mmCIF file of C-alpha atoms in Angstrom:
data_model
loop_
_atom_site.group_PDB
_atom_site.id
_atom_site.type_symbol
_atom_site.label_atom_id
_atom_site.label_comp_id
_atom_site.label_asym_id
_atom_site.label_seq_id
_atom_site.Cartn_x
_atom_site.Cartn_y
_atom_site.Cartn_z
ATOM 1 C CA UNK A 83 22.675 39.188 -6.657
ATOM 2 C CA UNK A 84 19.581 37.361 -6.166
ATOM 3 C CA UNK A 85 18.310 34.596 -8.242
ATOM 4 C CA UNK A 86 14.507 34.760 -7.578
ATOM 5 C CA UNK A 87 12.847 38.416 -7.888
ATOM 6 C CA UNK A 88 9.364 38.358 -6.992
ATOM 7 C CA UNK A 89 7.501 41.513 -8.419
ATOM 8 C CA UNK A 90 3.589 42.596 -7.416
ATOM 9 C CA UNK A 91 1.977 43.783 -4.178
ATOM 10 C CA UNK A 92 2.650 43.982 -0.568
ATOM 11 C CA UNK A 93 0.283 44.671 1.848
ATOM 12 C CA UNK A 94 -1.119 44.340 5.012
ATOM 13 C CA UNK A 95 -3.601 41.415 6.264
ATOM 14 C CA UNK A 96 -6.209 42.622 8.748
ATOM 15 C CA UNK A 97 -7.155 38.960 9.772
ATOM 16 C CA UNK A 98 -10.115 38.533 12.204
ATOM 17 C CA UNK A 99 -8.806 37.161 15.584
ATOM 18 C CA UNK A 100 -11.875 34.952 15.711
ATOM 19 C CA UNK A 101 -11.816 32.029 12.985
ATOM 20 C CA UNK A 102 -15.110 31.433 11.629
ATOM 21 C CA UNK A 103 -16.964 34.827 11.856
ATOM 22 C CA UNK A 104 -17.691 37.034 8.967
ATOM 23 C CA UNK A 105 -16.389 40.646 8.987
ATOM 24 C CA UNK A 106 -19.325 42.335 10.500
ATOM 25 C CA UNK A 107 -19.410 40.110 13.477
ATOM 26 C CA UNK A 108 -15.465 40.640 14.423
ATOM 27 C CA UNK A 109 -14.825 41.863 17.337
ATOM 28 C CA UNK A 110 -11.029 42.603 16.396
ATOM 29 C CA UNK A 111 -8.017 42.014 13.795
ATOM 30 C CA UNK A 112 -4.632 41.128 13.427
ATOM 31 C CA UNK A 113 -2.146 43.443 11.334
ATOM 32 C CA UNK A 114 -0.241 40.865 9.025
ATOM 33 C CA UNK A 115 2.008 41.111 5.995
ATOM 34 C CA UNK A 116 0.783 40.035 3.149
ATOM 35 C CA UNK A 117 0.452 39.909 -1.157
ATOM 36 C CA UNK A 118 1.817 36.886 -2.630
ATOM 37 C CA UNK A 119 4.195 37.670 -4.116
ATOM 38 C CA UNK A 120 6.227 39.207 -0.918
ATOM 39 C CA UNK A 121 5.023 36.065 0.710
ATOM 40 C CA UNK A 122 6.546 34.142 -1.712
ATOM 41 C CA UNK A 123 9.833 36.116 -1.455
ATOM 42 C CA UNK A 124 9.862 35.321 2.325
ATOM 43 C CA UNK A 125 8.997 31.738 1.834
ATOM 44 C CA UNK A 126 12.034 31.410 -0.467
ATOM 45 C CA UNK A 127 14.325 33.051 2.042
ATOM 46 C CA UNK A 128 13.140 30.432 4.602
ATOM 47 C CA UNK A 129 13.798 27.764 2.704
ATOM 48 C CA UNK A 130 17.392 28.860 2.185
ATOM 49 C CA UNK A 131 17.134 30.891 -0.807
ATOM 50 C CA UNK A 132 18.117 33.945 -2.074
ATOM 51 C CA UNK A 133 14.988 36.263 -3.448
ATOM 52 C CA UNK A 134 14.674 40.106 -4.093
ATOM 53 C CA UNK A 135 11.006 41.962 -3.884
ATOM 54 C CA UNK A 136 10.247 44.873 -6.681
ATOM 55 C CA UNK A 137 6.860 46.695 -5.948
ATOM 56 C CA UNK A 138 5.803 49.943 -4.235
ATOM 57 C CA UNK A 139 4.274 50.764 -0.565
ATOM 58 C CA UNK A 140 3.005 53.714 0.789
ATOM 59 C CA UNK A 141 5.283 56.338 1.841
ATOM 60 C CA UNK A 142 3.420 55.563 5.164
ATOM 61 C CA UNK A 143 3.960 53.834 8.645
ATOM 62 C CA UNK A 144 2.560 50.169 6.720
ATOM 63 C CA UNK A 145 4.794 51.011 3.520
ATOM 64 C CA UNK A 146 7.939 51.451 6.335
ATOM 65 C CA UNK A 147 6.856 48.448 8.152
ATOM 66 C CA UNK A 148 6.514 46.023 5.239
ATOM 67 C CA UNK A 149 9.553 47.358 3.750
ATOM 68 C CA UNK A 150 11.221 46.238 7.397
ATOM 69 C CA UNK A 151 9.564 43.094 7.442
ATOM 70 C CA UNK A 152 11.223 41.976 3.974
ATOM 71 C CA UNK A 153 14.509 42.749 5.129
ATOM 72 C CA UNK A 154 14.096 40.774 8.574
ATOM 73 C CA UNK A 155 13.230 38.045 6.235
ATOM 74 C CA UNK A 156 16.065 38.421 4.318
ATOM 75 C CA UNK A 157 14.671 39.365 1.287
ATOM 76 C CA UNK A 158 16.734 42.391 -0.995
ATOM 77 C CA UNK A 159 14.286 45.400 -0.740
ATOM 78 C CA UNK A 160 16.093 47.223 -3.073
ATOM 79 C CA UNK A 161 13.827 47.188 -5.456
ATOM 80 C CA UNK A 162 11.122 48.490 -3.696
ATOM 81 C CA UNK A 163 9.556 51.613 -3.836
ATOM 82 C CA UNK A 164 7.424 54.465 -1.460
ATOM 83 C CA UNK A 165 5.172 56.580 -2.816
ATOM 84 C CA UNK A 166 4.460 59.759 -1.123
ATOM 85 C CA UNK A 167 0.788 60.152 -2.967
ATOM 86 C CA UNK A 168 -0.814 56.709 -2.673
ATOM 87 C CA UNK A 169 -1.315 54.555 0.313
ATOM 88 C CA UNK A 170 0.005 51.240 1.395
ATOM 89 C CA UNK A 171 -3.040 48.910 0.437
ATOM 90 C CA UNK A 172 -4.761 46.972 3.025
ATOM 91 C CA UNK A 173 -7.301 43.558 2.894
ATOM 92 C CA UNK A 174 -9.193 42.523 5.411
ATOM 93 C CA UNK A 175 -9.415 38.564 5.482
ATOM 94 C CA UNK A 176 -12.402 36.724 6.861
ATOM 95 C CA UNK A 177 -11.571 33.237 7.968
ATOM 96 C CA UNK A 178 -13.975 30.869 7.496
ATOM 97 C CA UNK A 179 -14.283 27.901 9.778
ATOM 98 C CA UNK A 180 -13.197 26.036 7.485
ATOM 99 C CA UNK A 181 -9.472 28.415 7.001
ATOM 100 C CA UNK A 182 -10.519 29.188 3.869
ATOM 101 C CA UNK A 183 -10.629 33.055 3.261
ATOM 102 C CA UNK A 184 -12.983 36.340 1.756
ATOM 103 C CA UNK A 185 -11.410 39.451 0.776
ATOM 104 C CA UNK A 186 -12.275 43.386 1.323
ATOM 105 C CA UNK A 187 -9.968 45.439 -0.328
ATOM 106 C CA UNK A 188 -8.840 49.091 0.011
ATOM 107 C CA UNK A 189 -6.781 50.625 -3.016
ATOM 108 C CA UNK A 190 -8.253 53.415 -4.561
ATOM 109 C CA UNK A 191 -5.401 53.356 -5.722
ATOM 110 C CA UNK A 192 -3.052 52.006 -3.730
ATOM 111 C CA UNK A 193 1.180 52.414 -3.859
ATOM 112 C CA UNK A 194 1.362 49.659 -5.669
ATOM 113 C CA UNK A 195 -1.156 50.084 -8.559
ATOM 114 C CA UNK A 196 0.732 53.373 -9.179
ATOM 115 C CA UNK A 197 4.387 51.518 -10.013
ATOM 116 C CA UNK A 198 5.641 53.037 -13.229
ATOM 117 C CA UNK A 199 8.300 51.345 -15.814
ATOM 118 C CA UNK A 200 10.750 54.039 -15.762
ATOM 119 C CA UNK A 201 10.717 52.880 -11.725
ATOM 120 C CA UNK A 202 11.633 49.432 -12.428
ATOM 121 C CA UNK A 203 15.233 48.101 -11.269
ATOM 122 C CA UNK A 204 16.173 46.510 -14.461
ATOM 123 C CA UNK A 205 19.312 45.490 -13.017
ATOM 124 C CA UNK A 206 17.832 43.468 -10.361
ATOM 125 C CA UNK A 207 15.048 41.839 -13.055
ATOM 126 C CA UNK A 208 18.018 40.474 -16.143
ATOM 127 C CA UNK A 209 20.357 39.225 -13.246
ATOM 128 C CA UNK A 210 17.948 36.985 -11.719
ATOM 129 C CA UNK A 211 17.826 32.929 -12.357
ATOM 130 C CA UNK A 212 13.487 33.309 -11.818
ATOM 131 C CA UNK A 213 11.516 36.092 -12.600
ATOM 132 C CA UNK A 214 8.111 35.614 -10.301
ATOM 133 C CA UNK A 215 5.047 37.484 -10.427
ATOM 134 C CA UNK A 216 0.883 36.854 -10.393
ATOM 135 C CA UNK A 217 -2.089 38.757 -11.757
ATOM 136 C CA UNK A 218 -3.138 41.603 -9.785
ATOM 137 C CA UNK A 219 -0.353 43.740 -11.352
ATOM 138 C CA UNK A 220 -2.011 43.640 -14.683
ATOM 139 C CA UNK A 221 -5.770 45.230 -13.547
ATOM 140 C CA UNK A 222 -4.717 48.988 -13.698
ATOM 141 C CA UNK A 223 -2.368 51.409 -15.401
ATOM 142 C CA UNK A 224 0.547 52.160 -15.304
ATOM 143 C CA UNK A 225 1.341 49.148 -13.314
ATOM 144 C CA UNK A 226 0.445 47.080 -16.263
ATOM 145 C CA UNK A 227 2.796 48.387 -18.133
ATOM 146 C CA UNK A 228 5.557 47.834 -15.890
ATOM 147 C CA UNK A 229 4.670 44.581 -15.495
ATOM 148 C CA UNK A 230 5.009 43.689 -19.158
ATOM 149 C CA UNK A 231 8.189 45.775 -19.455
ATOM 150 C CA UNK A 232 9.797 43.757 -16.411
ATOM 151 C CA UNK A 233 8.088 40.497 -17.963
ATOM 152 C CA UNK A 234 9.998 41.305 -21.206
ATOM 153 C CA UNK A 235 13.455 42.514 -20.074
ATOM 154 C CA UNK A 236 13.364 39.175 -17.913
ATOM 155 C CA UNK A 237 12.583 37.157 -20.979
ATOM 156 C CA UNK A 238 15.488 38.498 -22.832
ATOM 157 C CA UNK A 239 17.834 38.268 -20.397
ATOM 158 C CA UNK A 240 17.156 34.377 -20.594
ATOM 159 C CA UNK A 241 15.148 34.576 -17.126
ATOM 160 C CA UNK A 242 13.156 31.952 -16.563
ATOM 161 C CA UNK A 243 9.567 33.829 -16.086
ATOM 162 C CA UNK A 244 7.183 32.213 -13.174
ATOM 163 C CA UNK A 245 3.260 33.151 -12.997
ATOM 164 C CA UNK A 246 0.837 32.226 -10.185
ATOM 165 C CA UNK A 247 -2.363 34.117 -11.338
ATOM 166 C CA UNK A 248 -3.941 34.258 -7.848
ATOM 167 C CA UNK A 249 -6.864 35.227 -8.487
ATOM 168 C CA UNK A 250 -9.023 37.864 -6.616
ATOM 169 C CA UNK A 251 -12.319 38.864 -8.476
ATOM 170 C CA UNK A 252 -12.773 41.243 -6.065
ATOM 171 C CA UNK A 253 -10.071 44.238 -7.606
ATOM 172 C CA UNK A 254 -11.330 43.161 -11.359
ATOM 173 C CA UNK A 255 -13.940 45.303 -13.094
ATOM 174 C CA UNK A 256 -15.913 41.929 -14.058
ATOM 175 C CA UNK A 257 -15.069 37.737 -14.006
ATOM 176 C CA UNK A 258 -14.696 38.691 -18.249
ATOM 177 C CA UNK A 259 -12.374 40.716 -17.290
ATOM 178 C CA UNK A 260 -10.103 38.574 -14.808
ATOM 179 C CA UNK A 261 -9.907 35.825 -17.284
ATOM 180 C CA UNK A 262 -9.037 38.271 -20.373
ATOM 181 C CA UNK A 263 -6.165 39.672 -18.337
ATOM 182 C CA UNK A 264 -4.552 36.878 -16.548
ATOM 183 C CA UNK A 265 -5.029 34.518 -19.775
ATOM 184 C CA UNK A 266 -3.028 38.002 -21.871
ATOM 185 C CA UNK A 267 0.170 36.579 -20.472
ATOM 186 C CA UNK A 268 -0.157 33.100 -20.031
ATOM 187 C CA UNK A 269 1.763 31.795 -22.862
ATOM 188 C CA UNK A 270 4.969 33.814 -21.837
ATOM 189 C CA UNK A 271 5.376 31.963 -18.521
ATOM 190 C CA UNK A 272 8.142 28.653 -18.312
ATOM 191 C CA UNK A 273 6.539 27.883 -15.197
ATOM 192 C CA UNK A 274 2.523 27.911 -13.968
ATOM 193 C CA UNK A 275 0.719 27.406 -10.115
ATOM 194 C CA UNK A 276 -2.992 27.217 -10.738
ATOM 195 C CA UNK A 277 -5.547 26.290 -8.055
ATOM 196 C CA UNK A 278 -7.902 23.780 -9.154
ATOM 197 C CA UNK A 279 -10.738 26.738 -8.326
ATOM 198 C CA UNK A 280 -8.200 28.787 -10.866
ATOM 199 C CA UNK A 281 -8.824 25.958 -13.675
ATOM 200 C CA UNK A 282 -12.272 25.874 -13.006
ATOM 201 C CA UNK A 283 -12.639 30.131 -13.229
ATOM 202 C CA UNK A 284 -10.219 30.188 -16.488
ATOM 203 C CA UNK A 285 -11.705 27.444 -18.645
ATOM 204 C CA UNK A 286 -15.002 27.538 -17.279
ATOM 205 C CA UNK A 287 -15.152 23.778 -16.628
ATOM 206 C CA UNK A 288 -14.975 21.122 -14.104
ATOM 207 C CA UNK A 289 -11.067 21.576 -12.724
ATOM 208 C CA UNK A 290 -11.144 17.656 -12.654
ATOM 209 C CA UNK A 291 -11.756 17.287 -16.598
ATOM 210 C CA UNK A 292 -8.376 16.451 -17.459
ATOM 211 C CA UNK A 293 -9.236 18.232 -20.891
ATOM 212 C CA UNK A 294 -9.823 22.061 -19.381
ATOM 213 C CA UNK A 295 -6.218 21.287 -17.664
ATOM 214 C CA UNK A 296 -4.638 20.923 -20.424
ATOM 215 C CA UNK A 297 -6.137 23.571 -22.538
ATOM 216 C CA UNK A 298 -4.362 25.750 -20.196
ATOM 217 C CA UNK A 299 -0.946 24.152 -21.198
ATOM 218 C CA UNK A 300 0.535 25.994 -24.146
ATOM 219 C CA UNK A 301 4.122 25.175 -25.676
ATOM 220 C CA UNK A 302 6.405 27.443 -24.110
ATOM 221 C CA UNK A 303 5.929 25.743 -20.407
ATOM 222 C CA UNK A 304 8.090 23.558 -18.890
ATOM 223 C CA UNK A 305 5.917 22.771 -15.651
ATOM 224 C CA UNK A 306 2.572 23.550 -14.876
ATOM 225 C CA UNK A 307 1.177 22.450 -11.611
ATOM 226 C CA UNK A 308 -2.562 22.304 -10.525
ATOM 227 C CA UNK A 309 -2.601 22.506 -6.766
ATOM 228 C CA UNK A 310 -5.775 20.169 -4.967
ATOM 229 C CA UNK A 311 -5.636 21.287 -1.798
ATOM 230 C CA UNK A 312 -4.758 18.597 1.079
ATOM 231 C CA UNK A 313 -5.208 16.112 -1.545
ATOM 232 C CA UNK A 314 -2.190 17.470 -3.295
ATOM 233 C CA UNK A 315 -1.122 18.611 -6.562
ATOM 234 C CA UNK A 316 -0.993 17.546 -10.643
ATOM 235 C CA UNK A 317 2.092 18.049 -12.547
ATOM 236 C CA UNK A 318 2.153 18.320 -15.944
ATOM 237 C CA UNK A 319 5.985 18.624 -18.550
ATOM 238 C CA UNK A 320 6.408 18.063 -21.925
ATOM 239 C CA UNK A 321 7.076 14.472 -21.090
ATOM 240 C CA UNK A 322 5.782 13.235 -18.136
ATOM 241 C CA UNK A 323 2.108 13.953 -16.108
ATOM 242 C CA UNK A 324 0.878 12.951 -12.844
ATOM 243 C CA UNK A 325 -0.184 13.240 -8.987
ATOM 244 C CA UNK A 326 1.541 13.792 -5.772
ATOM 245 C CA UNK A 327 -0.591 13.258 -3.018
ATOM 246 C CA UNK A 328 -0.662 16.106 -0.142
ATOM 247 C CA UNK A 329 -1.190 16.083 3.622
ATOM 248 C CA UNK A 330 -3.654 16.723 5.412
ATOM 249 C CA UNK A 331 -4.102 18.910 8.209
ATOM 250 C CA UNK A 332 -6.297 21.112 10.442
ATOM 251 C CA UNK A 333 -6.383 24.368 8.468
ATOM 252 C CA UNK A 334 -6.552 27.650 10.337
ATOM 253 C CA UNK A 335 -5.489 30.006 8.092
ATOM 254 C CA UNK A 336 -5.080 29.049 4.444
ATOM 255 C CA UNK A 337 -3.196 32.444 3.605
ATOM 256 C CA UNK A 338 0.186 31.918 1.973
ATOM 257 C CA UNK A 339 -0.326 27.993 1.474
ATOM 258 C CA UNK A 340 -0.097 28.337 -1.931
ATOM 259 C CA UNK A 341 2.792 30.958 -1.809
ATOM 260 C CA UNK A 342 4.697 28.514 0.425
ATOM 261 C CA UNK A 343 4.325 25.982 -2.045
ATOM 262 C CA UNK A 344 5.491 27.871 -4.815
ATOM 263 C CA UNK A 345 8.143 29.579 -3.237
ATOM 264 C CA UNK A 346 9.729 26.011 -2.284
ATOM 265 C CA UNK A 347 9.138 24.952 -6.020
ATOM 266 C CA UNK A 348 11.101 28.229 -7.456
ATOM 267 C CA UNK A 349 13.967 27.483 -4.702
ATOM 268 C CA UNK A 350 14.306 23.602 -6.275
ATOM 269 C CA UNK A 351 14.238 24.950 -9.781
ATOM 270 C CA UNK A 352 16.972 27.874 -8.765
ATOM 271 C CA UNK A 353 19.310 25.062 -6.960
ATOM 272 C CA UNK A 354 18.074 22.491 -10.217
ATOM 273 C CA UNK A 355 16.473 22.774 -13.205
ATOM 274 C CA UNK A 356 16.712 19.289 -14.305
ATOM 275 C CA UNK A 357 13.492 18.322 -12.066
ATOM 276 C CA UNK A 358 11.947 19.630 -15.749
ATOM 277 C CA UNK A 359 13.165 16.614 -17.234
ATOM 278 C CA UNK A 360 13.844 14.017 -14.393
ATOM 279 C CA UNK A 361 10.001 12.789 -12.701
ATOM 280 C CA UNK A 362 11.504 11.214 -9.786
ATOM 281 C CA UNK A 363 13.022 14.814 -8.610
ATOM 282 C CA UNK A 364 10.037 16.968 -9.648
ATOM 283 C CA UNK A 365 8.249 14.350 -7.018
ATOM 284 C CA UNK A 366 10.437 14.938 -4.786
ATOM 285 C CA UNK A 367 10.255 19.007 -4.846
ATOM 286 C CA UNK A 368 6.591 18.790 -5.195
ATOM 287 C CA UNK A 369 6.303 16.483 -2.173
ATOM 288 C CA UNK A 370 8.387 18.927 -0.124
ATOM 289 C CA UNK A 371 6.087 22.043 -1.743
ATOM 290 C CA UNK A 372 2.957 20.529 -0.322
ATOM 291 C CA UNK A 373 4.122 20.056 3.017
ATOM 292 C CA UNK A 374 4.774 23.848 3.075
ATOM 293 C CA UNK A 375 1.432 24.336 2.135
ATOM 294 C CA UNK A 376 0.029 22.286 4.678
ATOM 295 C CA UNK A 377 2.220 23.646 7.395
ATOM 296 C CA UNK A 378 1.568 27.300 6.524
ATOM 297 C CA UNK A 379 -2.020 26.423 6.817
ATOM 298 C CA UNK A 380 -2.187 25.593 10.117
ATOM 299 C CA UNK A 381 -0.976 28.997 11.251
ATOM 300 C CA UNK A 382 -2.218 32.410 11.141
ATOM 301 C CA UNK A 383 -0.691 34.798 8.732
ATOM 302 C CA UNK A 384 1.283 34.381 5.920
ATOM 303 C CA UNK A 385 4.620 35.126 6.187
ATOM 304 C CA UNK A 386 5.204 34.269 10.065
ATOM 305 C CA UNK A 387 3.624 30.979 9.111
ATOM 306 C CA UNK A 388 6.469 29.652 6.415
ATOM 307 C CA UNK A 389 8.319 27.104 7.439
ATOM 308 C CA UNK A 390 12.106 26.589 6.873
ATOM 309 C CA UNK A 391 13.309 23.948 4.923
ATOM 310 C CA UNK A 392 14.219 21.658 8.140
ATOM 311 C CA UNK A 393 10.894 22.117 9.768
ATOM 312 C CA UNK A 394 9.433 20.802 6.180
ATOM 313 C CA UNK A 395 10.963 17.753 6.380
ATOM 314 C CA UNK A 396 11.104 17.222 10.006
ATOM 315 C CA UNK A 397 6.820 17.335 9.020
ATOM 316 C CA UNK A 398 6.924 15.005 6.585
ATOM 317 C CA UNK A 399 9.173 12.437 9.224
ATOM 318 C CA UNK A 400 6.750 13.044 11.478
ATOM 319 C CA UNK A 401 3.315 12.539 8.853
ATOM 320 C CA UNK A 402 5.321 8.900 7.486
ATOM 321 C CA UNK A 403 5.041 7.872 11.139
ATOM 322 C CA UNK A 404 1.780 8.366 11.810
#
């Protein structure tokens, strides 16, 4: 059985095939897999893992074809689910020429808003070692509610729960909103990812203020990591704080950086979970995390972009060299 499940949305990318344009001035797009948490599945497959996906697609050619594309990755679709009333949801992705992204969505609703708790594969959920999931599963009923139910039969089971809010103001009523629900089950998580843009949206202060990072820290965690872009990421334990410095690159397509990154954090933690306690190893992980990052930036897409674990450290040879 698999001992990361990733739970959330899947859907497809349409990424303009011209970096730098808005969405009104592209001529054309590229159909790519995407929702990060079935980007984070893949990345943890990549790196060696083992990682199942729970969510619901469209009954519909994209549903089929994302349901196809976790399986090529390696990733246990059992869990997944079509529905026959609801369609697959789709983004479209501006680029910036800078890689860094906009989002237009389409789910009203989509598959997987519609995921109901008596739908969930509980079996799958209290086997695994990590239970992973983000935000966007909390905006709308009844996916909410499986969400919590999955959250809680994880907890009891002794699962260690993972949350990477990833936010997208775009599919919340209001910013009030976005911070009430992905603050309502913040101090369940073991584990945190937050953006430094994240710290800055949830406590409404400067993401460098070392006090609004830790007013995010509650008890309960045992890592929580603030991601900086190419300049790297903070760590904070119970015991121990500080920097790992990333690498930097020419971004093209900042899509599934940060899911790379976590998915090669929740990989170390599956294979060890003394990086927790031991600073030199959480350095370690974290240095390998950011060079998936900052290789998965410099391609298009998400999941075709993730690098294995060999090609990570191959990069960060190469970067020591330079």
């Amino acid at each position: 059985m698999a001992s990361i499940v990733c739970f959330g949305e899947m859907l497809i990318d349409f990424v303009p095939d011209t970096s730098g344009v808005s969405l009104a001035e592209s001529q054309g797009f590229l159909k790519a897999p995407g929702g990060a948490p079935a980007n984070v599945a893949c990345a943890i497959t990549k790196l060696g893992g083992t990682s199942s996906f729970i969510g619901k697609v469209g009954k519909d050619e994209f549903g089929f074809m994302l349901a196809d594309i976790l399986k090529k990755n390696g990733v246990n679709a059992d869990g997944v689910l079509f529905d026959e009333h609801a369609r697959t949801a789709l983004a479209f992705v501006t680029l910036k020429k800078n890689g860094e992204r906009e989002f237009m969505f389409y789910r009203n609703p989509s598959a997987d808003m519609l995921l109901k708790e008596s739908e969930l594969n509980m079996d799958i959920i209290k086997k695994a070692k990590i239970f992973h999931y983000g935000s966007i599963s909390l905006i709308t009923e009844p996916c909410r509610s499986a969400h919590m139910a999955a959250m809680k039969a994880a907890k009891q089971a002794g699962v260690l729960l993972s949350y990477d809010p990833n936010v997208r103001l775009a599919l919340w009523p209001s910013a009030e909103a976005a911070r009430h629900g992905i603050k309502s089950i913040w101090n369940e998580a073991d584990f945190i990812k937050v953006s430094d843009e994240e710290v800055g949206f949830l406590t409404q202060k400067d993401s460098t203020n070392e006090d609004a990072v830790q007013s995010l820290w509650h008890d309960k965690l045992k890592l929580m990591v603030v991601t900086d872009g190419e300049k790297g990421c903070r760590y904070y334990t119970k015991t121990f704080k500080g920097k790992v410095p990333g690498f930097s690159v020419n971004p093209i397509d900042t899509t599934g950086a940060g899911d790379s990154f976590v998915g090669s954090i929740l990989c170390s933690i599956a294979k060890d979970n003394s990086i927790f306690m031991d600073e030199g190893k959480l350095k370690e992980t974290l240095k390998l995390a950011n060079a998936c990052g900052a290789i998965c930036a410099t391609k298009k897409g998400a999941i075709p972009a993730l690098p294995s674990t060999s090609e990570a450290q191959a990069f960060i040879s190469s970067y020591k060299s330079k």
